[in-house]
Each structure stands twice: as C-alpha cells, then as structure tokens.
Coordinates of C-alpha atoms and ligand atoms in Angstrom, one line a residue:
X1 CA 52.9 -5.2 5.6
X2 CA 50.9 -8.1 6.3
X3 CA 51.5 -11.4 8.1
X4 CA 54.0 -13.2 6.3
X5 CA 52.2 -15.7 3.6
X6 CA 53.6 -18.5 1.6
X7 CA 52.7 -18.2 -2.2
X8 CA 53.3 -21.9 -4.7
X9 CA 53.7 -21.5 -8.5
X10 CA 53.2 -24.2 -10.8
X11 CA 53.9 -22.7 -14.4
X12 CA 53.2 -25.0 -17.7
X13 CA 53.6 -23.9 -21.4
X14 CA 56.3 -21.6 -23.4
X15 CA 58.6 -19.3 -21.2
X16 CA 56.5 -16.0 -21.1
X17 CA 54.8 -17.9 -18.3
X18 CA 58.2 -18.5 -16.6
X19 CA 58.7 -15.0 -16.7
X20 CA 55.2 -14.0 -15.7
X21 CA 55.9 -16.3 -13.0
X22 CA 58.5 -14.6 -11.7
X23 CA 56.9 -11.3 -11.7
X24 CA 53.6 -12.0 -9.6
X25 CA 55.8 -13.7 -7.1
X26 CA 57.8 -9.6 -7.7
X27 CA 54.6 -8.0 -7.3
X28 CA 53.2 -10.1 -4.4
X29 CA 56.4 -9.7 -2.2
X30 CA 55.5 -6.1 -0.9
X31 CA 52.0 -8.0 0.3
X32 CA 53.8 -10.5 2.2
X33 CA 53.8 -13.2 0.5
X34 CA 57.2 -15.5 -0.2
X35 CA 57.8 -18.4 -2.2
X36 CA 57.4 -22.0 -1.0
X37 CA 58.1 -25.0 -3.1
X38 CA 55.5 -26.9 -1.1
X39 CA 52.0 -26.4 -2.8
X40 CA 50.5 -28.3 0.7
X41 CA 51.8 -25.5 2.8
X42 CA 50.6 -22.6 0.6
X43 CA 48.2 -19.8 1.7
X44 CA 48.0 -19.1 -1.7
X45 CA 48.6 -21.3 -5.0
X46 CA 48.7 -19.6 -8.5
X47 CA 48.2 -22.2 -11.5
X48 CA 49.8 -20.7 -14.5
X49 CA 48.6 -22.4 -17.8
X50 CA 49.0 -23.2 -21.0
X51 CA 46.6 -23.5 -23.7
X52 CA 48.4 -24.0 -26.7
X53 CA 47.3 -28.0 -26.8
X54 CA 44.3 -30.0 -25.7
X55 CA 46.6 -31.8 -23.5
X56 CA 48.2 -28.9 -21.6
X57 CA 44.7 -27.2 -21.0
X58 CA 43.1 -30.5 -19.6
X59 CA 46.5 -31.1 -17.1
X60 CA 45.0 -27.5 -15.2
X61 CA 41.9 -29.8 -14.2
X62 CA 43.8 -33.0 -13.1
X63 CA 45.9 -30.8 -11.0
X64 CA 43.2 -28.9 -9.6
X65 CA 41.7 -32.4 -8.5
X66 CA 44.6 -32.8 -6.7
X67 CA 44.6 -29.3 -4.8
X68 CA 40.7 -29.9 -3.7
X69 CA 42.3 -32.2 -1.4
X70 CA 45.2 -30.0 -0.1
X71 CA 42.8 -27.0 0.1
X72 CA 40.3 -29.5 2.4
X73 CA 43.4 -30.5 4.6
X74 CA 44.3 -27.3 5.6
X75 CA 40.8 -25.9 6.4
X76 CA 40.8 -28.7 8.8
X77 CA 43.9 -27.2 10.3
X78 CA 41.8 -23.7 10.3
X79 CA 44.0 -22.5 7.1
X80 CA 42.8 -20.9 4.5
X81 CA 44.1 -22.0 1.1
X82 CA 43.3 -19.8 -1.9
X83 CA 43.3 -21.3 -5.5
X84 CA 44.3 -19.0 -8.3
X85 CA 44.0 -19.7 -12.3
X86 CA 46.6 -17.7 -14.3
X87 CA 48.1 -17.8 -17.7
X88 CA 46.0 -18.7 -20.9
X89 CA 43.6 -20.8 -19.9
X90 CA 42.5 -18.3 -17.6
X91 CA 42.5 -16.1 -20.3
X92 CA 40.3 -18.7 -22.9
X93 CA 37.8 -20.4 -20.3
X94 CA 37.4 -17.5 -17.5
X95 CA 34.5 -18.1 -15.4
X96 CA 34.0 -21.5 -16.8
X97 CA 36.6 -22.8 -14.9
X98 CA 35.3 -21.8 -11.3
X99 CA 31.9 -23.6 -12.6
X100 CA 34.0 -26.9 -13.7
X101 CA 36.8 -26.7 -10.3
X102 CA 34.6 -24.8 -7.8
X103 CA 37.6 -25.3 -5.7
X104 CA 39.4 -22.3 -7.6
X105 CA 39.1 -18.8 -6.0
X106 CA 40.4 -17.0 -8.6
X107 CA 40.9 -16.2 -12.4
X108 CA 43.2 -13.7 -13.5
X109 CA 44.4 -13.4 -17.2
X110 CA 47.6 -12.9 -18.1
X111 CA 47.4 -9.0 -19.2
X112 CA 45.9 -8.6 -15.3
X113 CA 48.7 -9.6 -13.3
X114 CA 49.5 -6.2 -12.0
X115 CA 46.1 -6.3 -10.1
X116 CA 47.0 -9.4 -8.2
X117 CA 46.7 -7.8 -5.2
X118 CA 43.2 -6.6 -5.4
X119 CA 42.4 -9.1 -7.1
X120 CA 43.2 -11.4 -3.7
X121 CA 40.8 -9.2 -2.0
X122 CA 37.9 -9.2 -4.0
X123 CA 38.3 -13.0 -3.7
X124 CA 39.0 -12.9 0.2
X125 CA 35.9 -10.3 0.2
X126 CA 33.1 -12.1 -2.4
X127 CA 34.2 -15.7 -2.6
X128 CA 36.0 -15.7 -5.8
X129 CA 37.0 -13.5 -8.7
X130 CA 37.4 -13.3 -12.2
X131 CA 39.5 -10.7 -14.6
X132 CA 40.3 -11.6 -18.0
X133 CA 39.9 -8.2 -19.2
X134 CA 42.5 -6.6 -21.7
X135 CA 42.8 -3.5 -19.6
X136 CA 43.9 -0.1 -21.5
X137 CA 46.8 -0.1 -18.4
X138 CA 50.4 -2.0 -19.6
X139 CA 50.7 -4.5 -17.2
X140 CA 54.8 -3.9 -17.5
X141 CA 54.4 -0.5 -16.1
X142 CA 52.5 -1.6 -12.8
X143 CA 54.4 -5.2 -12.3
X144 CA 56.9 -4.7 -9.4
X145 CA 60.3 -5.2 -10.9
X146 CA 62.7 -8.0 -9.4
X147 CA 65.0 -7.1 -6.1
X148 CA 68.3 -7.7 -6.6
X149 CA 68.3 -10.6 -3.6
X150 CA 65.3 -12.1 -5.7
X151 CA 67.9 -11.8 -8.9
X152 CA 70.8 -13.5 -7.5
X153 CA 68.7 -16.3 -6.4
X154 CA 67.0 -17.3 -9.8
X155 CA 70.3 -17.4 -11.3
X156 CA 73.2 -15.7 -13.9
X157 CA 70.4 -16.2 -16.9
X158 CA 67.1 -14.5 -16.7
X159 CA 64.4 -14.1 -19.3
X160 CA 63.3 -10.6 -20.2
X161 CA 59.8 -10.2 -22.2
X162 CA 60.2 -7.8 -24.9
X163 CA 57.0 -8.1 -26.9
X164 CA 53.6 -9.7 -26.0
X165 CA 50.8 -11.2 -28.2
X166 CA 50.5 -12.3 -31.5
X167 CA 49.3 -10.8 -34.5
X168 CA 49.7 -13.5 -37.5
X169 CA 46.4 -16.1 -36.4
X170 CA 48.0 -19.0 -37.4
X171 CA 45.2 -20.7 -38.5
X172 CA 46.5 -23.8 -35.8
X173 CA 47.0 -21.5 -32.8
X174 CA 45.1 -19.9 -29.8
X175 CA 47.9 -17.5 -28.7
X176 CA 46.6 -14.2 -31.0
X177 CA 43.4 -15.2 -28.5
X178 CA 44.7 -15.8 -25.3
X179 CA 47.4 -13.0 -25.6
X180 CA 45.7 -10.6 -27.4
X181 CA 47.3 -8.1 -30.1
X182 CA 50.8 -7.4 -30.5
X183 CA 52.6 -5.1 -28.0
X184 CA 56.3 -4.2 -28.1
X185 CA 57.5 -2.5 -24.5
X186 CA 59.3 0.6 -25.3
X187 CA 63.4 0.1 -25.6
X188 CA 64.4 2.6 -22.5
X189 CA 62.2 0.0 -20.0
X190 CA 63.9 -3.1 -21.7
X191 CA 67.5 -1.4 -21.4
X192 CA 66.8 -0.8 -17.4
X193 CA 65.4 -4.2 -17.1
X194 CA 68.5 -5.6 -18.4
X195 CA 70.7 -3.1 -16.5
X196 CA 69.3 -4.1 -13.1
X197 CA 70.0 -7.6 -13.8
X198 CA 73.0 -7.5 -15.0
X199 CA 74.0 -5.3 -11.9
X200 CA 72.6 -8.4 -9.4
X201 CA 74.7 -10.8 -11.7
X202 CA 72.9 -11.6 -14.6
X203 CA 75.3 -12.6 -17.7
X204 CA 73.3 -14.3 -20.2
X205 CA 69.6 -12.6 -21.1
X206 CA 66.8 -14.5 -23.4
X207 CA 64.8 -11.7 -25.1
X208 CA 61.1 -13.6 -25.2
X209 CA 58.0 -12.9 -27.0
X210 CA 55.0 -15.0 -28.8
X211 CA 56.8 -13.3 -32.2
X212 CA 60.0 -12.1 -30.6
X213 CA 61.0 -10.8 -33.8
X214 CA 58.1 -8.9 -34.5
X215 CA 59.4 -6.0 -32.0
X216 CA 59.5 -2.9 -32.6
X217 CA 59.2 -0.8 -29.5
X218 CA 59.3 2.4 -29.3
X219 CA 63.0 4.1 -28.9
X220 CA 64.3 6.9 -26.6
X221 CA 62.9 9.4 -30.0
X222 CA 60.0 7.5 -30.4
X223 CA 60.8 5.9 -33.5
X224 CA 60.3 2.1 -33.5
X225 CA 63.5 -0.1 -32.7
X226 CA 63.3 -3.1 -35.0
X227 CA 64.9 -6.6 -32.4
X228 CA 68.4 -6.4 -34.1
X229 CA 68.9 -2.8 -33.0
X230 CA 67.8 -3.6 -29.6
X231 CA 70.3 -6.4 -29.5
X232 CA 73.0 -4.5 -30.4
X233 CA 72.2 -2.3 -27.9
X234 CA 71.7 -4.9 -24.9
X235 CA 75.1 -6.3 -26.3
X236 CA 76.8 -3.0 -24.8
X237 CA 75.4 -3.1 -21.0
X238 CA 78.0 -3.6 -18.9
X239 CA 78.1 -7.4 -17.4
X240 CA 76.0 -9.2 -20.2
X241 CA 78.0 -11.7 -21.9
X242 CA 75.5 -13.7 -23.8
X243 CA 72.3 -12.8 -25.3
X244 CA 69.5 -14.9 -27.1
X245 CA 66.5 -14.2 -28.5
X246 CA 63.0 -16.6 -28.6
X247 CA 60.4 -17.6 -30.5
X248 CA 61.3 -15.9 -33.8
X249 CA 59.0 -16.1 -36.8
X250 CA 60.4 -16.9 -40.4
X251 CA 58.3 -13.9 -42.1
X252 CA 59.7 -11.4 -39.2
X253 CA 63.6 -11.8 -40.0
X254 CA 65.0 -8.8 -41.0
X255 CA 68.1 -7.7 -42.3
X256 CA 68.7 -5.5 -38.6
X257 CA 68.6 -9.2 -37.2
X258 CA 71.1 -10.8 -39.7
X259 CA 73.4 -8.1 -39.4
X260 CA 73.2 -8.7 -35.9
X261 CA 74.2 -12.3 -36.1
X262 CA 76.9 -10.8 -38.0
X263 CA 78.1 -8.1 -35.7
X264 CA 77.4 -8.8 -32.1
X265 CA 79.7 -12.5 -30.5
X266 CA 77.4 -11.6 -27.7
X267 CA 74.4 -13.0 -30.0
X268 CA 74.7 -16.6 -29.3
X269 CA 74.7 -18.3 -32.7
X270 CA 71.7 -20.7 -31.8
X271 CA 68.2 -19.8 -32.9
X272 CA 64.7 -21.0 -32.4
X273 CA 63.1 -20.7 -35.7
X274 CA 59.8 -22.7 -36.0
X275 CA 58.9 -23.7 -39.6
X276 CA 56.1 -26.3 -38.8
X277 CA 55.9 -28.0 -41.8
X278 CA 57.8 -28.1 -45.0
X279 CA 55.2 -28.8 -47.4
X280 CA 53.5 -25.4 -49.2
X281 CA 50.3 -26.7 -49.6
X282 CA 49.8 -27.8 -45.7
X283 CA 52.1 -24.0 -44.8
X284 CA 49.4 -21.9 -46.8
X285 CA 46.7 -23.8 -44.6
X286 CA 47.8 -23.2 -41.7
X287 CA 48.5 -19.3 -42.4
X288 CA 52.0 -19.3 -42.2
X289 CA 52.5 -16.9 -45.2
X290 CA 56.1 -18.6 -46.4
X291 CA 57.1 -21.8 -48.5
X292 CA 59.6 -24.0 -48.1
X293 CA 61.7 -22.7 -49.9
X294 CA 61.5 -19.1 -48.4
X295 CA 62.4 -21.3 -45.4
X296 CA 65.6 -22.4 -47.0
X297 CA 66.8 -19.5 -47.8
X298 CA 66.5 -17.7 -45.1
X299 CA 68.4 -20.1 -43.3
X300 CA 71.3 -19.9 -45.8
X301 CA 71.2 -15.9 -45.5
X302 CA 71.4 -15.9 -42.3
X303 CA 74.5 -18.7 -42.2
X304 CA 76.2 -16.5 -44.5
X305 CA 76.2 -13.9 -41.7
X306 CA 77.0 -16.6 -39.1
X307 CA 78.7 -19.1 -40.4
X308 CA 78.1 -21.6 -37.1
X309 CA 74.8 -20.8 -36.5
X310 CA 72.7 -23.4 -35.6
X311 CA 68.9 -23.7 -35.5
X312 CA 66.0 -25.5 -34.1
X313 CA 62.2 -25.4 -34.8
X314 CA 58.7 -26.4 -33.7
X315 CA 56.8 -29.2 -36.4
X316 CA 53.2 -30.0 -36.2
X317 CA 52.5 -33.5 -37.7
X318 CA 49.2 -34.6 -38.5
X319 CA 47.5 -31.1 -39.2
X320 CA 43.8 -31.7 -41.2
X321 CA 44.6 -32.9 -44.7
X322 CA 48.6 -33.6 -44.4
X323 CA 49.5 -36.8 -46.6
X324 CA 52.2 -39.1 -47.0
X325 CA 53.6 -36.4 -49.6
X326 CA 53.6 -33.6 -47.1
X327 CA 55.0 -35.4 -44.6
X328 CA 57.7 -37.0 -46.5
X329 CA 58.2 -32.5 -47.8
X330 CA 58.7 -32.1 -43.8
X331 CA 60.9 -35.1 -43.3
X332 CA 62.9 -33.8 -46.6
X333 CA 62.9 -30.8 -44.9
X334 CA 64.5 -31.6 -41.9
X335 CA 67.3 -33.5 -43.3
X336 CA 68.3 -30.2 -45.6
X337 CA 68.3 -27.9 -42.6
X338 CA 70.1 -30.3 -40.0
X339 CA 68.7 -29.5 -36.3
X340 CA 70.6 -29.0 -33.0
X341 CA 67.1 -30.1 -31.7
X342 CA 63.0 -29.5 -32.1
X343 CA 60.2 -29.9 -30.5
X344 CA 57.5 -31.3 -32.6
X345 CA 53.5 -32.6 -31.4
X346 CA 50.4 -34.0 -32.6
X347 CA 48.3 -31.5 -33.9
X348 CA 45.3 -30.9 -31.5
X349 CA 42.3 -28.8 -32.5
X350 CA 42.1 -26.0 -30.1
X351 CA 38.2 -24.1 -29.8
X352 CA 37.9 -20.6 -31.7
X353 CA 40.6 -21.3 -34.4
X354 CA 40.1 -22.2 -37.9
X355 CA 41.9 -25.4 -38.0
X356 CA 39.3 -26.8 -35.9
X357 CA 36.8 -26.4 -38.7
X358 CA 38.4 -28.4 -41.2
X359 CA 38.1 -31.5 -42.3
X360 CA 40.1 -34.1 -43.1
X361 CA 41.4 -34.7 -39.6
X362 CA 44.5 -37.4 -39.6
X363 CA 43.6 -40.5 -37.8
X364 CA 45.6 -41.2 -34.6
X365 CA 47.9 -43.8 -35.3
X366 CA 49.0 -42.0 -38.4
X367 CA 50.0 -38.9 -36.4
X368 CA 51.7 -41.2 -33.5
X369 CA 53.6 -42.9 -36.3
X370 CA 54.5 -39.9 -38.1
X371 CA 55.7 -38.2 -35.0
X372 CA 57.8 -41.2 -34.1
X373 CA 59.4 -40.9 -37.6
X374 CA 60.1 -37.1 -37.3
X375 CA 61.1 -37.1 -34.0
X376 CA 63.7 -40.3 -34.4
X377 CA 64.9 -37.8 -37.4
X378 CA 65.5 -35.0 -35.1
X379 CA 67.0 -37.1 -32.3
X380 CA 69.7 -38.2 -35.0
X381 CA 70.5 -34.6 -35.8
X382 CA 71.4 -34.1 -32.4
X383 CA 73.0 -36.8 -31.6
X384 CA 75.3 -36.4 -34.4
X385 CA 75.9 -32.4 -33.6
X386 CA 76.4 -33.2 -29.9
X387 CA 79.0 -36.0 -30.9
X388 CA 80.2 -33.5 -33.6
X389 CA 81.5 -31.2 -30.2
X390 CA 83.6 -33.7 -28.9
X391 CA 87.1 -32.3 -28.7
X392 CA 86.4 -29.1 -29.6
X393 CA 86.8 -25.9 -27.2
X394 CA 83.4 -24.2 -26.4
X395 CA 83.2 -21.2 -24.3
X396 CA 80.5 -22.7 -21.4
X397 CA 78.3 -19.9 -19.1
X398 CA 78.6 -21.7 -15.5
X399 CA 74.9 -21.5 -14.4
X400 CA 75.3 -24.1 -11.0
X401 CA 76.9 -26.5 -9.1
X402 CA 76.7 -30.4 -10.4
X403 CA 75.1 -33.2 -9.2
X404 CA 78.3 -34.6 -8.1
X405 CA 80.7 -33.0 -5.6
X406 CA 83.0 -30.7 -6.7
X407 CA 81.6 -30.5 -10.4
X408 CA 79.7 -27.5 -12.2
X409 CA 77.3 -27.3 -14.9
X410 CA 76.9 -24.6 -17.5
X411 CA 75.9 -24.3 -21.6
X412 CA 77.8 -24.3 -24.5
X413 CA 77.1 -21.2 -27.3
X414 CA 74.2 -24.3 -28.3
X415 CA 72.4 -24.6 -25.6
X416 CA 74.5 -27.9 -25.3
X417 CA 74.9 -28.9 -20.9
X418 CA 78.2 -29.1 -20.2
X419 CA 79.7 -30.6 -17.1
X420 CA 83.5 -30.1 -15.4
X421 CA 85.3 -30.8 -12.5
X422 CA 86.0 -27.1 -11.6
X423 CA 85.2 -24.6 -8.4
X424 CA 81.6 -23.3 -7.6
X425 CA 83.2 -19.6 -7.9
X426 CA 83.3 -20.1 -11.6
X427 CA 79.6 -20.1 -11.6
X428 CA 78.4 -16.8 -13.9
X429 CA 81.9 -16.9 -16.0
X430 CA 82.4 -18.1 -19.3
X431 CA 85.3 -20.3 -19.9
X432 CA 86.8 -22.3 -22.7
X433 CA 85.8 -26.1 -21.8
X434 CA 87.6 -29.1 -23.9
X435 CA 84.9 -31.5 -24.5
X436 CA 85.6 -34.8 -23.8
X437 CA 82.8 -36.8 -24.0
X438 CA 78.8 -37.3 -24.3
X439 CA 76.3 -38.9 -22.4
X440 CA 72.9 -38.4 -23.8
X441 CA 72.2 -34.9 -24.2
X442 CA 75.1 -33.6 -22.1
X443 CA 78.6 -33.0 -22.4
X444 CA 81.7 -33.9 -20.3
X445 CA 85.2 -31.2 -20.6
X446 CA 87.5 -29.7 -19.1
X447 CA 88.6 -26.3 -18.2
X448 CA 91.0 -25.7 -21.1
X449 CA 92.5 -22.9 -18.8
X450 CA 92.9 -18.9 -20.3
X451 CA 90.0 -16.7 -18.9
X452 CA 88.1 -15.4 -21.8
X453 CA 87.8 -11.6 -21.3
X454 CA 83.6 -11.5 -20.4
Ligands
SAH1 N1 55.0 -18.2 -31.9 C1 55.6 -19.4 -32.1 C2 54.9 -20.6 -31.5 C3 54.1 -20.5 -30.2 S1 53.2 -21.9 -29.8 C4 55.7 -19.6 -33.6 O1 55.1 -18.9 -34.4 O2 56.3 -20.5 -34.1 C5 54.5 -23.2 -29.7 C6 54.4 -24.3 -30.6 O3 53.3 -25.1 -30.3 C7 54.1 -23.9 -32.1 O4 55.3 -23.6 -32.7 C8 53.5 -25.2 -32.6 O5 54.5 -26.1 -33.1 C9 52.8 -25.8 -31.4 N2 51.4 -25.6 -31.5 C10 50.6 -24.5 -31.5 N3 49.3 -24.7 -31.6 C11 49.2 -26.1 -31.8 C12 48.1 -27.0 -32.0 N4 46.9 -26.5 -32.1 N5 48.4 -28.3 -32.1 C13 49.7 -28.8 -32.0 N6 50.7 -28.0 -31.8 C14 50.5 -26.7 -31.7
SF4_2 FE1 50.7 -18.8 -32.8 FE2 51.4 -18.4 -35.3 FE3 51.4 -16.4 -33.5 FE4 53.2 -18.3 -33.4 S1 53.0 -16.8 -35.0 S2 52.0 -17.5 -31.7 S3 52.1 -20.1 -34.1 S4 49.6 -17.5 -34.3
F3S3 FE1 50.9 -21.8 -23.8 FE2 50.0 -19.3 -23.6 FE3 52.6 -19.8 -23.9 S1 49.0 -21.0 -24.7 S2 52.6 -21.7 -25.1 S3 51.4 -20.4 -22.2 S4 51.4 -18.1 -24.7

C-alpha cells in the first residue's frame, strides 16, 4: 500500500454522482487514499460535475479559481495537490477544461472511474490526463464495492445505481451525451449489492438511474427483468425495510411497476415523476413523447394501485416558444395533480442539443416571473400536504441524531423530516411517530410507542 493520502470530493448535480462519489472514494481506498472534508489539506481533489444547466457547468470553473489558490499554498509547503475533473462536464468539455483551468491535472469521465488509479499515474507521470472514452469494459464490474466500515458510516439509506444513460434525447437535455446509451446492470450484481448493505445496516435503498424505469437488466436466465420485478425482489432481502426508486420517466411505467406499488409496503408510496410541462404542443417539442393527458392518467392508474401515493416532478419554464397559454396548461397542470414537492428551473440552452437551435427564446424576466409563479404554486402544495400530516401516525426510518440533545431525525413514507425526542439507538428502525407539529418543511412527533415488525 502506499503512504496514506487524503482524497476531497465535491459532488454537484442529480444523485448518480453521489453514488459515483462514493465509489471512487471505494476504489481509491486500496491505493491509500482516505476521505478528508478539508479540500485545503487534500493530496488529491476530485470535482464531480454536473452539466445539466448553464449554471451548474460554469460553478466547476468558479470553484477551480478557488482551488488554484489552495493547490499554490501547499506547493509552498512542498505538497503536491492533484486536481481531478469528474462527472459530466468531464464527460462534455474533456481537454478543454485543462486549456480553460490549467490548474486541473486530470479529466476522467464518468464511464472511467474504474481506472482512477492509473489514471493518477499517468497524471503523476506526464503532467495531466484525459479519459473520456466510453470503454467496451462496465465500469460496475471493475469499481471496488463498499466495505462494510465504509457502509455503516454513510448511513442506514444508500443509493444503488441500477441503470446508466439515457436513451430518449430529450430535445432539452445533455444527459443521452454525457452518459452515453442506456445500460441496465444485470439483476444477480444489484441483489449482492443490496445484500451487502443491508448486512452493514442498510434499511432503506434508492434504486437510481438517468431513466430508472427504463431497466431491464439481465436476470439470473438471462431474460430481461423489467424495475417492478426487481423490486419485488429487493423487497425480500433480509434487513431492507424501505425501498424507492428515482428518476422515473412517464413513457417507461409499466404495469410490473404498478403492480408493484400495489403489492410490495416496502415500496415507499412517494415517486419522482417528472412531467416538465403540461402543455402538448411545448411536450412534443421538447421530445417527451406523452401529452398531458397521458400524464393524468397515469397518475390516476397508478393511485388506483396505491391509493396514498404521492408524487413529485421536475418543470422547465421558459423553454423556446412557451406562451402565456402553455404556461397557464402547466400551472393547470399542477393544481390537478397536487405535489408533495418539485423542483422546477429556467430553461438554459445546453451546447449539442436541439433546443439550443430554436428560436423563440423566452426573455428573462418572463421566465424569472413564471418560475416565481410555479414555484409559489408548488410551495403551497406542500405546505398544505405537510400540514395535512399533522396528527396522523407515520412510520419514520431514524437516519441520525438531531441538532438538539437527546433528539433524532428520520423521514416519513414522503420523504417528509421528522424530528422526536427519542434514544440514538433507534437510529435504522422504523417507528410509528404522532405528528405534532410543522416548522417549514419539517415535522415535530412523537414516538407513538408499538415497534413495527421491520
Ligand atoms: N431523466 C430525468 C431528468 C434528468 S435531468 C427525466 O427524464 O425527467 C433533471 C432535470 O433537470 C430535468 O427533469 C429537467 O427538469 C431539468 N433540465 C434538464 N435539462 C435542462 C435544461 N437544458 N434547462 C433547464 N432544465 C433542465
Ligand atoms: Fe434527459 Fe429526457 Fe433522458 Fe431525462 S429522459 S435524462 S430529461 S433525455
Ligand atoms: Fe448533472 Fe450529469 Fe446528473 S448532467 S444531473 S450530473 S447525469
């Protein structure tokens, strides 16, 4: 082994680069290399971006500005600091980026991770390097898996990527680019992933992919595993309690996935379903392939199955062409559905795509006011389902201890934080918790005593 190294992350975007982010830390352990929270102290900083937005991508460079200066400091002290560029705009700008930041040793794309260690080499050994290749190797087969000390400490939830890329080229979105073609990981590697964490502790696993729903990974026979059937399967390992699933795509629900909802209390009844927009004419433009209406029903089907399910969704406001009408088709939208909560953002044209090409780009202040509309829309809707919990009796996951003494924290079946006075040995059960209050986006209960057999 090598002398002991101190490694800084800094992830931004959607929560495949949380989990990626976990895993180079997994697969640079064996070379030495633990984690420090302290980027200043680092021998070694990874960046791990996000290009989805013209925002996200252009934080990478501010940040990098920053790290010039660190990287100059410890030279002075005879350190050597090295710089590495991960995630999608690794992927999109490549060697670009070492001409813009010169400060930045190394690129590696996110299908690359596995070669990490090399990688650090060739950089140690040349100056700097650069792999954004898609290579013909599955980066899940060579990625050291998590140790079980490495388990405990991230926690009783863990992410677990089940499917990678993107194969619908939404005509907004740089993801099919950055992440390449659709790849499902075969069922038997997702079942021992699972298995492993649930033996370290795990109780509550998020399934994630681009188009989570989109899986279909090979089974033990070979035959493809659509996500329900996988579910249903995870539900059974011994030790998980809770799973969840995210981001799904409307076009990709199946009926294996509403029976699911159906069948497995494991399947918490909260789901990420982005719609965008809810006017056809602006939904055909930007390649979604579904109306508003298809929307709608889907949504219906799959409450039928579930009656408390509850969803959220990503909007885009301000995409080239979107009136008043199509806007007010979104707002109209909202209010039919109801939201536990959403993200929504400015459109931003992103290099490469489509939607950059067209005209008809919204001016400024109409996006800023139409996301100030949609998002005070949103808010309401979950304000009024968080207020809506108050005295009833949710089972809660206890994730941590509280900010204050002798309280814990842990979610509801919605996501929803809930706080109570209770012992730090509850942490990674689930318990019924009398809700008793709200304060912002969190909830106050109490233990409301019977141990729910998890
Ligand atoms: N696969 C997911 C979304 C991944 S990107 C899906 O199909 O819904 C996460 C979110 O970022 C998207 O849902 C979208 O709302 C937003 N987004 C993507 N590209 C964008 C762009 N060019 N401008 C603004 N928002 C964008
Ligand atoms: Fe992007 Fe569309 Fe794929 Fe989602 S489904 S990642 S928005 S191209
Ligand atoms: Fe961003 Fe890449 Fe995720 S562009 S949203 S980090 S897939």
């Amino acid at each position: 082994m090598d002398q002991p190294r101190k490694l800084h992350i800094k992830s931004y975007g959607c929560q495949m680069n949380v989990y990626d982010a976990q895993r180079m830390v997994d697969t640079l352990a064996p070379e030495g290399f633990t984690e420090t929270a302290n980027a200043e102290e680092a021998d070694l900083v990874i960046l791990n971006t996000c290009h989805v937005r013209e925002k996200a991508a252009e934080k990478v460079f501010s940040e990098l500005g920053r790290l010039r200066v660190s990287k100059t400091a410890a030279a002075r002290d005879g350190r050597r600091m090295t710089i590495a560029v991960a995630g999608c705009v690794a992927q999109a700008e490549g060697k670009e980026i070492v001409r813009r930041a010169p400060v930045v040793d190394l690129v590696v794309g996110p299908q690359s991770y596995h070669r990490l260690p090399e990688l650090l080499e060739r950089a140690r050994r040349d100056g700097h390097a650069v792999d954004t290749e898609f290579p013909v190797e599955d980066k899940f087969d060579h990625l050291a898996p998590p140790q079980p000390a490495a388990i405990r400490r991230r926690g009783v939830t863990a992410f677990v990527t089940i499917q990678e890329g993107c194969d619908k080229f939404c005509s907004f979105c740089v993801v099919p680019y950055t992440r390449g073609a659709e790849l499902s990981r075969p069922v038997a590697r997702i079942s021992d992933e699972v298995r492993r964490l649930a033996e370290a502790g795990v109780r509550e696993v998020t399934l994630i992919g681009q188009n989570v729903n989109a899986f279909h990974g090979p089974g033990p026979n070979g035959s493809a595993w659509p996500l329900g059937r996988l579910l249903a399967h995870l539900a059974a390992i011994p030790g998980i309690a809770r799973l969840r699933y995210t981001t799904s795509h409307p076009r990709d629900v199946d009926d294996s996935l509403i029976e699911a909802h159906r069948d497995l209390p494991a399947l918490m009844p909260y789901v990420h379903l982005p719609v965008q927009s809810g006017s056809d004419r602006i939904l055909a433009a930007m390649n979604r392939r579904h109306t508003a209406a298809d929307y709608l029903r889907l949504v219906e089907r799959m409450r039928r199955a579930r009656p408390d399910l509850i969803f959220s969704s990503d909007f885009i406001v301000g995409f080239p062409g979107e009136s008043d009408e199509d806007f007010a088709a979104t707002l109209a939208l909202v209010r039919q559905i109801g939201y536990a909560g959403a993200y929504s953002f400015k459109y931003s044209p992103r290099p490469g795509t489509p939607a950059a090409e067209m005209r008809d780009m919204v001016p400024r202040a109409v996006m800023d006011e139409r996301l100030a509309q949609l998002q005070d829309l949103i808010d309401g809707q979950q304000a009024a389902f968080n207020a809506a919990s108050i005295g009833a009796a949710l089972d809660v996951l206890f994730e941590k201890a509280g900010r204050n003494d002798g309280q814990i924290v842990g979610r509801s079946p919605f996501l929803q934080p809930v706080h109570v006075d209770g012992s730090a040995d509850l942490i990674g059960e689930v318990r019924a918790v009398r809700i008793t209050s709200l304060k912002t986006y969190s909830l106050f209960g109490e233990l409301a005593g019977g141990r729910r057999a998890t």
